[in-house]
Amino acid sequence: MTTVAEAQKSIISQAKSFGEETLPLEKALGRVLAQPILADRDYPPFNRSTMDGYAVQAADFLDKKLSQLQLVERIHAGSVGTQEIHSGTCSKIMTGAPVPLGADAVVRVEDTQETSGLVTFNIETIRVGQNIAKQGEDAQSGQEILSNRSVITPQVSGVLAVTGNAQVTVARLPKIGIISTGNEVVSLGTPVQTHQIRDSNAWVVRGFFHSYQVDEISTTLAKDDKAVLQETVAGFLADKDIIILSGGVSKGDADYVPEILQLLGVQQIFHRVRIRPGGPIWFGTTPDGKAVFGLPGNPVSVQVACKVFIEPYLRTCLGLPLLSPLWLPFSGNRTKKTPFDEFFPCELIIHNGQTGVQAVRYNSSGDIAATAKSDGIVLQPAETEQLADNAVVAFYKW
């Protein structure tokens, strides 16, 4: 059996780009930039007033000790002043407007009084550059302002818009195939008998990929029948980039998934990991680099696998950095019953005046509701049999 760290390393080593595509900006939110973004001009593109006030020469106050100046014009944002500022003169200027030639400071309007074209200044100090954003101080023309592989957040969208990027090149997202196996599994909306369960794993995996904006997702059920399973998997291998199977990977008489995948030419990278829950996980790749994950059927195992194994693979494929855990104090005591790395659901709390985590009630990997009440999972390492109160733990937020 491989360790969690070894399994993650093996998975990441198989990651590859799904390519690139160009989208209009309005459809790119949440996607990953596949190109660096350069400033198309200086930002600000001119010396810009950061206050409503009066554009002046600082020397009139520092050297000449003037307190009253002649108003020569008013400059609004979106217009350009026509009068150069000389000693003894000023222009009224609005926030965002270009500072006129000759001016090197702006005095806010609250520190002035204007009467009949004369402006009296009630200020004690002034400095050159006061209340002026200098041309190019945010970014200079040609400077990289967004790096390749930046996620397009609302804030990034604003940068893309202001720099004129109506179209953006982004990392292409994968096509996903999800197969829930088992004679006992029925689809949502189908009448369920006592010995059956509704398929929840497909919704968990679908939701995980949706959180990364992936929407080309196909789901299906497959009975514990070799011929049916082989046909189903073969169909997904033909046109999907990532295939996720749940169930059928352990040692039961009807656990056919590893055998079927081998028959279809999927090369096994590993089978079984020293982890709880989810130990029977299977991972392999096709000759053309498609990834196949065979997950245990229990719901918590699937959720842990998405976070611990599938997310690092997807992020690496998209060029995103791996997520690091939060290191937080643990409230309570917990004894681990296995010699493996163990992940268990926890909720965020305020612990001794700071943010901490505590375990939520959790019966087993088949507990359908435990993770719904949690904020994420905590790792109890293989070598740590006992977690004591206030121990610092690695917390992975859902």
mmCIF file of C-alpha atoms in Angstrom:
data_model
loop_
_atom_site.group_PDB
_atom_site.id
_atom_site.type_symbol
_atom_site.label_atom_id
_atom_site.label_comp_id
_atom_site.label_asym_id
_atom_site.label_seq_id
_atom_site.Cartn_x
_atom_site.Cartn_y
_atom_site.Cartn_z
ATOM 1 C CA MET A 1 0.000 0.000 0.000
ATOM 2 C CA THR A 2 1.196 3.467 -0.813
ATOM 3 C CA THR A 3 1.136 6.409 1.591
ATOM 4 C CA VAL A 4 -1.034 9.455 1.112
ATOM 5 C CA ALA A 5 1.991 11.601 0.260
ATOM 6 C CA GLU A 6 3.269 9.054 -2.261
ATOM 7 C CA ALA A 7 -0.174 8.762 -3.839
ATOM 8 C CA GLN A 8 -0.494 12.541 -4.160
ATOM 9 C CA LYS A 9 2.951 12.756 -5.736
ATOM 10 C CA SER A 10 2.065 10.022 -8.238
ATOM 11 C CA ILE A 11 -1.223 11.717 -9.131
ATOM 12 C CA ILE A 12 0.373 15.118 -9.615
ATOM 13 C CA SER A 13 3.090 13.614 -11.819
ATOM 14 C CA GLN A 14 0.376 12.554 -14.284
ATOM 15 C CA ALA A 15 -1.258 15.988 -14.516
ATOM 16 C CA LYS A 16 -1.365 17.694 -17.890
ATOM 17 C CA SER A 17 -2.964 20.771 -19.413
ATOM 18 C CA PHE A 18 -6.324 20.415 -21.110
ATOM 19 C CA GLY A 19 -5.375 23.172 -23.536
ATOM 20 C CA GLU A 20 -6.524 26.773 -23.859
ATOM 21 C CA GLU A 21 -9.521 28.672 -25.176
ATOM 22 C CA THR A 22 -10.537 32.295 -25.663
ATOM 23 C CA LEU A 23 -13.678 33.616 -23.995
ATOM 24 C CA PRO A 24 -15.458 36.954 -23.739
ATOM 25 C CA LEU A 25 -14.728 38.556 -20.393
ATOM 26 C CA GLU A 26 -18.344 38.227 -19.250
ATOM 27 C CA LYS A 27 -18.016 34.423 -19.402
ATOM 28 C CA ALA A 28 -14.575 34.143 -17.824
ATOM 29 C CA LEU A 29 -15.340 34.643 -14.127
ATOM 30 C CA GLY A 30 -13.713 31.897 -12.061
ATOM 31 C CA ARG A 31 -11.531 30.679 -14.925
ATOM 32 C CA VAL A 32 -7.736 30.569 -14.956
ATOM 33 C CA LEU A 33 -5.763 32.964 -17.139
ATOM 34 C CA ALA A 34 -3.545 31.214 -19.665
ATOM 35 C CA GLN A 35 -1.586 34.364 -20.497
ATOM 36 C CA PRO A 36 0.082 37.183 -18.588
ATOM 37 C CA ILE A 37 -1.687 40.527 -18.829
ATOM 38 C CA LEU A 38 0.404 43.612 -19.599
ATOM 39 C CA ALA A 39 -0.550 47.210 -18.954
ATOM 40 C CA ASP A 40 -1.627 48.743 -22.257
ATOM 41 C CA ARG A 41 -0.577 52.191 -21.038
ATOM 42 C CA ASP A 42 0.541 53.905 -17.849
ATOM 43 C CA TYR A 43 -1.826 53.668 -14.871
ATOM 44 C CA PRO A 44 -2.858 56.259 -13.977
ATOM 45 C CA PRO A 45 -2.420 57.474 -17.574
ATOM 46 C CA PHE A 46 -1.960 61.046 -16.277
ATOM 47 C CA ASN A 47 -1.327 62.822 -12.990
ATOM 48 C CA ARG A 48 -4.719 62.345 -11.361
ATOM 49 C CA SER A 49 -6.331 64.272 -8.548
ATOM 50 C CA THR A 50 -7.347 62.011 -5.651
ATOM 51 C CA MET A 51 -9.506 64.699 -4.028
ATOM 52 C CA ASP A 52 -12.085 67.321 -4.854
ATOM 53 C CA GLY A 53 -10.068 70.472 -4.301
ATOM 54 C CA TYR A 54 -7.770 73.037 -5.906
ATOM 55 C CA ALA A 55 -4.684 72.404 -8.019
ATOM 56 C CA VAL A 56 -1.878 74.699 -6.919
ATOM 57 C CA GLN A 57 1.862 75.257 -6.902
ATOM 58 C CA ALA A 58 3.172 74.153 -3.507
ATOM 59 C CA ALA A 59 5.844 76.870 -3.639
ATOM 60 C CA ASP A 60 3.141 79.544 -3.311
ATOM 61 C CA PHE A 61 2.625 78.343 0.250
ATOM 62 C CA LEU A 62 6.064 76.975 1.150
ATOM 63 C CA ASP A 63 8.167 79.855 -0.213
ATOM 64 C CA LYS A 64 5.895 82.795 -0.949
ATOM 65 C CA LYS A 65 3.574 82.241 2.029
ATOM 66 C CA LEU A 66 0.493 83.103 -0.017
ATOM 67 C CA SER A 67 -2.922 82.277 1.412
ATOM 68 C CA GLN A 68 -5.152 83.455 -1.414
ATOM 69 C CA LEU A 69 -5.037 82.526 -5.117
ATOM 70 C CA GLN A 70 -6.877 83.507 -8.289
ATOM 71 C CA LEU A 71 -9.204 80.812 -9.674
ATOM 72 C CA VAL A 72 -8.634 80.333 -13.420
ATOM 73 C CA GLU A 73 -10.907 77.369 -14.333
ATOM 74 C CA ARG A 74 -12.804 74.289 -13.161
ATOM 75 C CA ILE A 75 -11.773 70.796 -14.259
ATOM 76 C CA HIS A 76 -14.135 67.852 -14.041
ATOM 77 C CA ALA A 77 -13.269 64.176 -14.369
ATOM 78 C CA GLY A 78 -13.331 63.293 -18.049
ATOM 79 C CA SER A 79 -12.146 66.702 -19.192
ATOM 80 C CA VAL A 80 -8.728 68.303 -19.539
ATOM 81 C CA GLY A 81 -7.723 71.690 -18.181
ATOM 82 C CA THR A 82 -6.818 74.389 -20.669
ATOM 83 C CA GLN A 83 -5.063 76.826 -18.305
ATOM 84 C CA GLU A 84 -1.524 76.251 -17.020
ATOM 85 C CA ILE A 85 -1.085 77.028 -13.345
ATOM 86 C CA HIS A 86 1.341 79.811 -12.520
ATOM 87 C CA SER A 87 2.277 81.361 -9.209
ATOM 88 C CA GLY A 88 -0.737 83.058 -7.685
ATOM 89 C CA THR A 89 -3.316 80.991 -9.596
ATOM 90 C CA CYS A 90 -5.220 77.744 -9.051
ATOM 91 C CA SER A 91 -7.838 75.558 -10.731
ATOM 92 C CA LYS A 92 -10.737 73.861 -9.026
ATOM 93 C CA ILE A 93 -10.421 70.135 -9.737
ATOM 94 C CA MET A 94 -12.637 67.124 -9.144
ATOM 95 C CA THR A 95 -11.568 63.652 -8.056
ATOM 96 C CA GLY A 96 -10.227 61.681 -11.024
ATOM 97 C CA ALA A 97 -9.505 64.697 -13.224
ATOM 98 C CA PRO A 98 -6.079 65.320 -14.794
ATOM 99 C CA VAL A 99 -3.932 67.747 -12.816
ATOM 100 C CA PRO A 100 -3.250 70.800 -15.019
ATOM 101 C CA LEU A 101 0.206 71.754 -16.196
ATOM 102 C CA GLY A 102 2.179 73.771 -13.670
ATOM 103 C CA ALA A 103 0.367 72.379 -10.624
ATOM 104 C CA ASP A 104 2.188 70.028 -8.268
ATOM 105 C CA ALA A 105 -0.282 69.660 -5.387
ATOM 106 C CA VAL A 106 -4.011 69.558 -4.688
ATOM 107 C CA VAL A 107 -5.545 71.108 -1.597
ATOM 108 C CA ARG A 108 -8.822 69.509 -0.568
ATOM 109 C CA VAL A 109 -11.915 71.666 -0.846
ATOM 110 C CA GLU A 110 -12.620 71.364 2.901
ATOM 111 C CA ASP A 111 -9.517 73.497 3.578
ATOM 112 C CA THR A 112 -10.608 76.391 1.350
ATOM 113 C CA GLN A 113 -13.125 79.158 0.887
ATOM 114 C CA GLU A 114 -14.032 80.452 -2.573
ATOM 115 C CA THR A 115 -15.460 83.955 -3.047
ATOM 116 C CA SER A 116 -15.826 85.881 -6.320
ATOM 117 C CA GLY A 117 -13.051 84.048 -8.130
ATOM 118 C CA LEU A 118 -10.623 84.153 -5.215
ATOM 119 C CA VAL A 119 -9.774 81.069 -3.142
ATOM 120 C CA THR A 120 -8.579 81.421 0.440
ATOM 121 C CA PHE A 121 -6.558 78.485 1.797
ATOM 122 C CA ASN A 122 -6.785 77.511 5.454
ATOM 123 C CA ILE A 123 -3.821 75.139 5.568
ATOM 124 C CA GLU A 124 -0.851 74.754 7.867
ATOM 125 C CA THR A 125 1.282 72.441 5.717
ATOM 126 C CA ILE A 126 1.527 71.339 2.103
ATOM 127 C CA ARG A 127 3.873 69.084 0.192
ATOM 128 C CA VAL A 128 4.726 68.588 -3.459
ATOM 129 C CA GLY A 129 2.602 65.760 -4.848
ATOM 130 C CA GLN A 130 -0.081 66.109 -2.182
ATOM 131 C CA ASN A 131 -3.369 64.416 -3.221
ATOM 132 C CA ILE A 132 -1.987 63.533 -6.648
ATOM 133 C CA ALA A 133 -1.686 60.003 -8.032
ATOM 134 C CA LYS A 134 1.315 60.227 -10.327
ATOM 135 C CA GLN A 135 1.217 58.943 -13.879
ATOM 136 C CA GLY A 136 2.454 55.337 -13.983
ATOM 137 C CA GLU A 137 2.692 54.865 -10.223
ATOM 138 C CA ASP A 138 0.272 51.901 -10.302
ATOM 139 C CA ALA A 139 1.643 50.322 -13.471
ATOM 140 C CA GLN A 140 3.776 51.407 -16.379
ATOM 141 C CA SER A 141 2.994 50.638 -19.999
ATOM 142 C CA GLY A 142 4.136 47.099 -20.875
ATOM 143 C CA GLN A 143 4.465 46.036 -17.245
ATOM 144 C CA GLU A 144 2.985 42.659 -16.269
ATOM 145 C CA ILE A 145 0.068 43.334 -13.958
ATOM 146 C CA LEU A 146 -1.586 39.887 -13.914
ATOM 147 C CA SER A 147 0.464 36.744 -14.056
ATOM 148 C CA ASN A 148 -0.246 33.661 -16.092
ATOM 149 C CA ARG A 149 -2.491 31.238 -14.112
ATOM 150 C CA SER A 150 -4.265 33.943 -12.130
ATOM 151 C CA VAL A 151 -7.838 33.051 -11.218
ATOM 152 C CA ILE A 152 -10.321 35.535 -12.681
ATOM 153 C CA THR A 153 -12.029 36.883 -9.581
ATOM 154 C CA PRO A 154 -14.351 39.917 -9.644
ATOM 155 C CA GLN A 155 -11.308 42.025 -8.755
ATOM 156 C CA VAL A 156 -9.254 40.529 -11.587
ATOM 157 C CA SER A 157 -12.192 41.109 -13.946
ATOM 158 C CA GLY A 158 -11.924 44.800 -13.148
ATOM 159 C CA VAL A 159 -8.242 44.828 -14.077
ATOM 160 C CA LEU A 160 -8.951 42.979 -17.310
ATOM 161 C CA ALA A 161 -11.678 45.445 -18.218
ATOM 162 C CA VAL A 162 -9.688 48.580 -17.463
ATOM 163 C CA THR A 163 -6.778 47.288 -19.554
ATOM 164 C CA GLY A 164 -9.057 46.647 -22.534
ATOM 165 C CA ASN A 165 -9.210 42.838 -22.452
ATOM 166 C CA ALA A 166 -12.697 42.137 -23.772
ATOM 167 C CA GLN A 167 -11.477 38.646 -24.742
ATOM 168 C CA VAL A 168 -9.231 36.543 -22.519
ATOM 169 C CA THR A 169 -7.315 33.326 -23.066
ATOM 170 C CA VAL A 170 -7.968 30.845 -20.277
ATOM 171 C CA ALA A 171 -7.082 27.277 -19.371
ATOM 172 C CA ARG A 172 -9.555 24.888 -20.956
ATOM 173 C CA LEU A 173 -11.577 22.887 -18.456
ATOM 174 C CA PRO A 174 -11.802 19.082 -18.555
ATOM 175 C CA LYS A 175 -14.714 16.946 -19.632
ATOM 176 C CA ILE A 176 -15.771 14.788 -16.707
ATOM 177 C CA GLY A 177 -17.409 11.375 -16.632
ATOM 178 C CA ILE A 178 -18.861 10.115 -13.332
ATOM 179 C CA ILE A 179 -19.956 6.499 -12.941
ATOM 180 C CA SER A 180 -21.682 5.321 -9.767
ATOM 181 C CA THR A 181 -21.527 1.521 -9.591
ATOM 182 C CA GLY A 182 -23.552 -1.016 -7.676
ATOM 183 C CA ASN A 183 -26.815 -2.944 -7.917
ATOM 184 C CA GLU A 184 -28.009 -1.154 -4.801
ATOM 185 C CA VAL A 185 -27.640 2.368 -6.237
ATOM 186 C CA VAL A 186 -30.577 4.133 -7.877
ATOM 187 C CA SER A 187 -30.765 7.587 -9.405
ATOM 188 C CA LEU A 188 -32.396 10.554 -7.732
ATOM 189 C CA GLY A 189 -36.105 10.621 -8.509
ATOM 190 C CA THR A 190 -36.372 6.846 -8.818
ATOM 191 C CA PRO A 191 -38.482 4.972 -6.224
ATOM 192 C CA VAL A 192 -36.100 3.454 -3.678
ATOM 193 C CA GLN A 193 -36.621 0.088 -2.022
ATOM 194 C CA THR A 194 -35.463 -0.867 1.461
ATOM 195 C CA HIS A 195 -32.304 -2.558 0.211
ATOM 196 C CA GLN A 196 -31.359 0.303 -2.125
ATOM 197 C CA ILE A 197 -29.766 3.740 -1.757
ATOM 198 C CA ARG A 198 -30.060 6.878 -3.853
ATOM 199 C CA ASP A 199 -26.951 7.948 -5.682
ATOM 200 C CA SER A 200 -25.330 10.786 -3.726
ATOM 201 C CA ASN A 201 -21.720 10.350 -4.816
ATOM 202 C CA ALA A 202 -22.333 11.687 -8.314
ATOM 203 C CA TRP A 203 -23.761 14.866 -6.805
ATOM 204 C CA VAL A 204 -20.756 15.284 -4.519
ATOM 205 C CA VAL A 205 -18.274 14.844 -7.367
ATOM 206 C CA ARG A 206 -20.343 17.016 -9.691
ATOM 207 C CA GLY A 207 -20.468 19.747 -7.058
ATOM 208 C CA PHE A 208 -16.716 19.566 -6.532
ATOM 209 C CA PHE A 209 -16.026 20.117 -10.237
ATOM 210 C CA HIS A 210 -18.684 22.831 -10.466
ATOM 211 C CA SER A 211 -16.741 24.760 -7.810
ATOM 212 C CA TYR A 212 -13.961 25.008 -10.415
ATOM 213 C CA GLN A 213 -16.421 26.180 -13.097
ATOM 214 C CA VAL A 214 -16.356 22.788 -14.842
ATOM 215 C CA ASP A 215 -19.749 22.205 -16.459
ATOM 216 C CA GLU A 216 -19.128 19.507 -19.103
ATOM 217 C CA ILE A 217 -20.053 16.670 -16.735
ATOM 218 C CA SER A 218 -21.793 13.416 -17.599
ATOM 219 C CA THR A 219 -23.095 11.023 -14.940
ATOM 220 C CA THR A 220 -24.470 7.518 -15.146
ATOM 221 C CA LEU A 221 -25.122 4.400 -13.099
ATOM 222 C CA ALA A 222 -23.634 0.979 -13.796
ATOM 223 C CA LYS A 223 -24.787 -2.302 -12.322
ATOM 224 C CA ASP A 224 -22.369 -4.885 -10.930
ATOM 225 C CA ASP A 225 -22.141 -6.616 -14.287
ATOM 226 C CA LYS A 226 -18.805 -6.889 -16.090
ATOM 227 C CA ALA A 227 -20.202 -6.417 -19.571
ATOM 228 C CA VAL A 228 -22.317 -3.418 -18.589
ATOM 229 C CA LEU A 229 -19.492 -1.829 -16.633
ATOM 230 C CA GLN A 230 -16.984 -2.345 -19.455
ATOM 231 C CA GLU A 231 -19.300 -0.794 -22.014
ATOM 232 C CA THR A 232 -20.049 2.175 -19.734
ATOM 233 C CA VAL A 233 -16.403 2.874 -18.911
ATOM 234 C CA ALA A 234 -15.316 2.452 -22.538
ATOM 235 C CA GLY A 235 -17.869 5.032 -23.629
ATOM 236 C CA PHE A 236 -16.540 7.597 -21.152
ATOM 237 C CA LEU A 237 -12.896 6.857 -21.987
ATOM 238 C CA ALA A 238 -13.657 7.791 -25.594
ATOM 239 C CA ASP A 239 -14.416 11.461 -24.953
ATOM 240 C CA LYS A 240 -13.775 12.411 -21.314
ATOM 241 C CA ASP A 241 -10.597 13.815 -19.778
ATOM 242 C CA ILE A 242 -11.214 12.607 -16.230
ATOM 243 C CA ILE A 243 -13.312 9.597 -15.264
ATOM 244 C CA ILE A 244 -14.464 9.079 -11.680
ATOM 245 C CA LEU A 245 -15.957 5.779 -10.565
ATOM 246 C CA SER A 246 -17.410 5.197 -7.122
ATOM 247 C CA GLY A 247 -17.770 1.698 -5.718
ATOM 248 C CA GLY A 248 -16.446 -1.616 -6.955
ATOM 249 C CA VAL A 249 -12.766 -1.082 -6.084
ATOM 250 C CA SER A 250 -12.348 -3.159 -2.928
ATOM 251 C CA LYS A 251 -12.227 -6.942 -2.397
ATOM 252 C CA GLY A 252 -15.899 -7.885 -2.718
ATOM 253 C CA ASP A 253 -17.051 -10.563 -5.118
ATOM 254 C CA ALA A 254 -18.632 -7.928 -7.365
ATOM 255 C CA ASP A 255 -15.824 -5.373 -7.215
ATOM 256 C CA TYR A 256 -14.985 -5.478 -10.904
ATOM 257 C CA VAL A 257 -13.635 -1.973 -11.489
ATOM 258 C CA PRO A 258 -9.846 -2.705 -11.371
ATOM 259 C CA GLU A 259 -10.276 -5.725 -13.663
ATOM 260 C CA ILE A 260 -12.393 -3.797 -16.176
ATOM 261 C CA LEU A 261 -10.021 -0.853 -16.249
ATOM 262 C CA GLN A 262 -7.111 -3.177 -16.952
ATOM 263 C CA LEU A 263 -9.040 -4.830 -19.795
ATOM 264 C CA LEU A 264 -9.649 -1.383 -21.292
ATOM 265 C CA GLY A 265 -5.956 -0.501 -21.280
ATOM 266 C CA VAL A 266 -5.924 1.879 -18.320
ATOM 267 C CA GLN A 267 -2.529 1.588 -16.631
ATOM 268 C CA GLN A 268 -2.730 1.263 -12.858
ATOM 269 C CA ILE A 269 -0.551 3.769 -11.017
ATOM 270 C CA PHE A 270 -1.621 2.577 -7.568
ATOM 271 C CA HIS A 271 -4.392 0.667 -5.839
ATOM 272 C CA ARG A 272 -4.993 1.065 -2.118
ATOM 273 C CA VAL A 273 -3.593 3.873 0.027
ATOM 274 C CA ARG A 274 -2.789 4.016 3.718
ATOM 275 C CA ILE A 275 -5.673 6.361 4.445
ATOM 276 C CA ARG A 276 -8.956 6.286 6.333
ATOM 277 C CA PRO A 277 -11.547 6.686 5.022
ATOM 278 C CA GLY A 278 -11.045 5.692 1.407
ATOM 279 C CA GLY A 279 -8.215 3.150 1.522
ATOM 280 C CA PRO A 280 -9.219 1.084 -1.561
ATOM 281 C CA ILE A 281 -8.814 4.056 -3.939
ATOM 282 C CA TRP A 282 -7.531 3.201 -7.423
ATOM 283 C CA PHE A 283 -5.754 5.563 -9.812
ATOM 284 C CA GLY A 284 -4.497 5.099 -13.334
ATOM 285 C CA THR A 285 -4.086 6.725 -16.736
ATOM 286 C CA THR A 286 -4.804 5.860 -20.346
ATOM 287 C CA PRO A 287 -2.072 5.814 -23.003
ATOM 288 C CA ASP A 288 -3.239 9.271 -24.132
ATOM 289 C CA GLY A 289 -3.039 10.696 -20.614
ATOM 290 C CA LYS A 290 -6.637 10.606 -19.389
ATOM 291 C CA ALA A 291 -6.973 10.173 -15.624
ATOM 292 C CA VAL A 292 -9.163 7.548 -14.000
ATOM 293 C CA PHE A 293 -10.019 7.556 -10.302
ATOM 294 C CA GLY A 294 -11.733 4.548 -8.759
ATOM 295 C CA LEU A 295 -13.167 5.605 -5.398
ATOM 296 C CA PRO A 296 -14.768 3.542 -2.656
ATOM 297 C CA GLY A 297 -18.548 3.820 -2.592
ATOM 298 C CA ASN A 298 -19.089 5.250 0.870
ATOM 299 C CA PRO A 299 -19.979 8.964 0.755
ATOM 300 C CA VAL A 300 -17.361 10.282 3.183
ATOM 301 C CA SER A 301 -14.656 8.342 1.339
ATOM 302 C CA VAL A 302 -15.679 10.046 -1.892
ATOM 303 C CA GLN A 303 -15.662 13.488 -0.295
ATOM 304 C CA VAL A 304 -12.252 12.967 1.284
ATOM 305 C CA ALA A 305 -10.864 11.662 -2.018
ATOM 306 C CA CYS A 306 -12.090 14.768 -3.852
ATOM 307 C CA LYS A 307 -10.233 16.995 -1.414
ATOM 308 C CA VAL A 308 -7.076 14.942 -0.868
ATOM 309 C CA PHE A 309 -6.475 13.407 -4.304
ATOM 310 C CA ILE A 310 -8.642 14.814 -7.098
ATOM 311 C CA GLU A 311 -8.278 18.498 -6.196
ATOM 312 C CA PRO A 312 -4.442 18.454 -6.330
ATOM 313 C CA TYR A 313 -4.636 16.765 -9.738
ATOM 314 C CA LEU A 314 -7.130 19.272 -11.138
ATOM 315 C CA ARG A 315 -5.283 22.303 -9.773
ATOM 316 C CA THR A 316 -2.004 21.092 -11.227
ATOM 317 C CA CYS A 317 -3.633 20.509 -14.623
ATOM 318 C CA LEU A 318 -4.965 24.077 -14.563
ATOM 319 C CA GLY A 319 -1.624 25.507 -13.464
ATOM 320 C CA LEU A 320 -2.868 26.537 -10.027
ATOM 321 C CA PRO A 321 -0.759 26.168 -6.870
ATOM 322 C CA LEU A 322 -1.681 23.404 -4.463
ATOM 323 C CA LEU A 323 -3.763 24.474 -1.499
ATOM 324 C CA SER A 324 -2.113 24.454 1.915
ATOM 325 C CA PRO A 325 -4.001 23.520 5.080
ATOM 326 C CA LEU A 326 -4.800 25.928 7.867
ATOM 327 C CA TRP A 327 -2.935 25.070 11.059
ATOM 328 C CA LEU A 328 -5.409 25.461 13.906
ATOM 329 C CA PRO A 329 -5.790 24.315 17.529
ATOM 330 C CA PHE A 330 -7.952 21.238 18.063
ATOM 331 C CA SER A 331 -10.613 21.287 20.752
ATOM 332 C CA GLY A 332 -11.135 17.947 22.480
ATOM 333 C CA ASN A 333 -9.351 14.604 22.538
ATOM 334 C CA ARG A 334 -9.355 11.940 19.853
ATOM 335 C CA THR A 335 -7.856 8.461 19.643
ATOM 336 C CA LYS A 336 -7.147 7.001 16.217
ATOM 337 C CA LYS A 337 -7.989 3.325 15.703
ATOM 338 C CA THR A 338 -5.910 2.715 12.580
ATOM 339 C CA PRO A 339 -2.171 2.942 11.774
ATOM 340 C CA PHE A 340 -2.982 5.070 8.717
ATOM 341 C CA ASP A 341 -3.356 8.765 8.018
ATOM 342 C CA GLU A 342 -6.917 9.535 9.028
ATOM 343 C CA PHE A 343 -9.133 12.403 7.923
ATOM 344 C CA PHE A 344 -12.253 13.266 9.886
ATOM 345 C CA PRO A 345 -14.876 16.026 9.566
ATOM 346 C CA CYS A 346 -14.576 19.093 11.785
ATOM 347 C CA GLU A 347 -16.245 22.444 12.265
ATOM 348 C CA LEU A 348 -14.631 25.825 12.849
ATOM 349 C CA ILE A 349 -15.115 27.236 16.353
ATOM 350 C CA ILE A 350 -13.737 29.948 18.591
ATOM 351 C CA HIS A 351 -11.339 28.073 20.884
ATOM 352 C CA ASN A 352 -9.635 29.870 23.791
ATOM 353 C CA GLY A 353 -10.286 33.197 22.091
ATOM 354 C CA GLN A 354 -8.986 32.161 18.686
ATOM 355 C CA THR A 355 -10.195 30.235 15.681
ATOM 356 C CA GLY A 356 -9.970 26.480 16.173
ATOM 357 C CA VAL A 357 -11.611 23.241 15.089
ATOM 358 C CA GLN A 358 -13.539 20.467 16.757
ATOM 359 C CA ALA A 359 -14.742 17.129 15.462
ATOM 360 C CA VAL A 360 -18.362 16.723 14.425
ATOM 361 C CA ARG A 361 -20.263 13.561 15.329
ATOM 362 C CA TYR A 362 -19.174 10.944 12.827
ATOM 363 C CA ASN A 363 -20.100 7.273 12.822
ATOM 364 C CA SER A 364 -18.322 5.886 9.778
ATOM 365 C CA SER A 365 -17.508 6.581 6.133
ATOM 366 C CA GLY A 366 -21.090 5.684 5.334
ATOM 367 C CA ASP A 367 -22.503 8.427 7.565
ATOM 368 C CA ILE A 368 -24.598 10.384 5.094
ATOM 369 C CA ALA A 369 -24.948 13.593 7.143
ATOM 370 C CA ALA A 370 -21.676 14.021 9.049
ATOM 371 C CA THR A 371 -19.845 16.161 6.514
ATOM 372 C CA ALA A 372 -22.888 18.366 5.877
ATOM 373 C CA LYS A 373 -22.413 19.731 9.388
ATOM 374 C CA SER A 374 -18.679 20.265 8.960
ATOM 375 C CA ASP A 375 -16.484 23.002 7.507
ATOM 376 C CA GLY A 376 -13.722 20.681 6.353
ATOM 377 C CA ILE A 377 -11.517 17.770 7.363
ATOM 378 C CA VAL A 378 -8.608 17.425 9.781
ATOM 379 C CA LEU A 379 -5.650 15.139 9.262
ATOM 380 C CA GLN A 380 -4.591 12.909 12.126
ATOM 381 C CA PRO A 381 -1.245 11.567 10.855
ATOM 382 C CA ALA A 382 -0.388 7.893 10.917
ATOM 383 C CA GLU A 383 2.147 8.382 13.685
ATOM 384 C CA THR A 384 -0.224 10.393 15.902
ATOM 385 C CA GLU A 385 -2.401 7.937 17.803
ATOM 386 C CA GLN A 386 -3.808 10.528 20.192
ATOM 387 C CA LEU A 387 -4.873 14.115 19.517
ATOM 388 C CA ALA A 388 -4.810 16.110 22.741
ATOM 389 C CA ASP A 389 -6.781 19.241 23.477
ATOM 390 C CA ASN A 390 -5.190 22.323 21.899
ATOM 391 C CA ALA A 391 -2.943 20.272 19.596
ATOM 392 C CA VAL A 392 -2.239 22.123 16.355
ATOM 393 C CA VAL A 393 -3.704 20.228 13.409
ATOM 394 C CA ALA A 394 -3.855 20.542 9.627
ATOM 395 C CA PHE A 395 -7.367 21.621 8.619
ATOM 396 C CA TYR A 396 -8.507 21.405 4.992
ATOM 397 C CA LYS A 397 -11.532 23.601 4.370
ATOM 398 C CA TRP A 398 -14.152 22.111 2.039
#
